[in-house]
Amino acid sequence: MKYIHFKLLKGRKRLQDWFQFHIYAYNQIGICFSVIGYGFKFYFDRNDLKKWRKKWQKKIFKDY
């Protein structure tokens, strides 16, 4: 009985480790995707800003 209990505990521990590892991996991947997402957002926002600034400058120069 003790042996079976030990085996069960070992199995549960392995399962916990497996879950912890996958949660950790998932978090790392999640962080990675967030960073990539922010990178893309920043890049596109910056490009839009550049376009907008050019338009805005033209408008100002047109007014003067």
mmCIF file of C-alpha atoms in Angstrom:
data_model
loop_
_atom_site.group_PDB
_atom_site.id
_atom_site.type_symbol
_atom_site.label_atom_id
_atom_site.label_comp_id
_atom_site.label_asym_id
_atom_site.label_seq_id
_atom_site.Cartn_x
_atom_site.Cartn_y
_atom_site.Cartn_z
ATOM 1 C CA MET A 1 0.000 0.000 0.000
ATOM 2 C CA LYS A 2 2.789 2.377 0.929
ATOM 3 C CA TYR A 3 4.480 1.608 -2.392
ATOM 4 C CA ILE A 4 1.304 2.352 -4.379
ATOM 5 C CA HIS A 5 0.845 5.612 -2.456
ATOM 6 C CA PHE A 6 4.438 6.572 -3.222
ATOM 7 C CA LYS A 7 3.895 5.799 -6.917
ATOM 8 C CA LEU A 8 0.738 7.925 -6.937
ATOM 9 C CA LEU A 9 2.524 10.790 -5.227
ATOM 10 C CA LYS A 10 5.364 10.533 -7.706
ATOM 11 C CA GLY A 11 2.872 10.523 -10.579
ATOM 12 C CA ARG A 12 1.065 13.538 -9.180
ATOM 13 C CA LYS A 13 4.353 15.352 -8.674
ATOM 14 C CA ARG A 14 5.304 14.640 -12.281
ATOM 15 C CA LEU A 15 1.918 15.908 -13.425
ATOM 16 C CA GLN A 16 2.341 19.078 -11.352
ATOM 17 C CA ASP A 17 5.806 19.603 -12.803
ATOM 18 C CA TRP A 18 4.417 19.038 -16.290
ATOM 19 C CA PHE A 19 1.636 21.592 -15.701
ATOM 20 C CA GLN A 20 4.030 24.073 -14.153
ATOM 21 C CA PHE A 21 6.401 23.720 -17.074
ATOM 22 C CA HIS A 22 3.627 24.181 -19.618
ATOM 23 C CA ILE A 23 2.164 27.136 -17.751
ATOM 24 C CA TYR A 24 5.663 28.641 -17.618
ATOM 25 C CA ALA A 25 6.226 27.947 -21.317
ATOM 26 C CA TYR A 26 2.803 29.364 -22.173
ATOM 27 C CA ASN A 27 3.563 32.500 -20.174
ATOM 28 C CA GLN A 28 6.892 32.905 -21.951
ATOM 29 C CA ILE A 29 5.198 32.483 -25.331
ATOM 30 C CA GLY A 30 2.448 34.883 -24.241
ATOM 31 C CA ILE A 31 5.020 37.477 -23.217
ATOM 32 C CA CYS A 32 6.831 36.947 -26.506
ATOM 33 C CA PHE A 33 3.634 37.473 -28.515
ATOM 34 C CA SER A 34 2.752 40.559 -26.471
ATOM 35 C CA VAL A 35 6.164 42.049 -27.175
ATOM 36 C CA ILE A 36 5.850 41.245 -30.895
ATOM 37 C CA GLY A 37 2.312 42.663 -30.881
ATOM 38 C CA TYR A 38 3.444 45.861 -29.199
ATOM 39 C CA GLY A 39 6.332 46.052 -31.666
ATOM 40 C CA PHE A 40 3.958 45.842 -34.629
ATOM 41 C CA LYS A 41 1.545 48.303 -33.039
ATOM 42 C CA PHE A 42 4.365 50.746 -32.346
ATOM 43 C CA TYR A 43 5.735 50.329 -35.874
ATOM 44 C CA PHE A 44 2.388 50.896 -37.570
ATOM 45 C CA ASP A 45 1.483 53.757 -35.243
ATOM 46 C CA ARG A 46 4.827 55.370 -36.004
ATOM 47 C CA ASN A 47 4.283 54.986 -39.741
ATOM 48 C CA ASP A 48 0.803 56.452 -39.450
ATOM 49 C CA LEU A 49 2.258 59.277 -37.406
ATOM 50 C CA LYS A 50 4.863 59.965 -40.094
ATOM 51 C CA LYS A 51 2.180 60.017 -42.797
ATOM 52 C CA TRP A 52 -0.036 62.192 -40.651
ATOM 53 C CA ARG A 53 2.840 64.578 -39.916
ATOM 54 C CA LYS A 54 3.658 64.885 -43.625
ATOM 55 C CA LYS A 55 0.018 65.591 -44.425
ATOM 56 C CA TRP A 56 -0.176 68.078 -41.576
ATOM 57 C CA GLN A 57 2.997 69.872 -42.707
ATOM 58 C CA LYS A 58 1.693 70.110 -46.267
ATOM 59 C CA LYS A 59 -1.556 71.528 -44.949
ATOM 60 C CA ILE A 60 0.295 74.154 -42.903
ATOM 61 C CA PHE A 61 2.480 75.128 -45.843
ATOM 62 C CA LYS A 62 -0.568 75.281 -48.070
ATOM 63 C CA ASP A 63 -2.280 77.641 -45.616
ATOM 64 C CA TYR A 64 0.680 80.002 -45.575
#
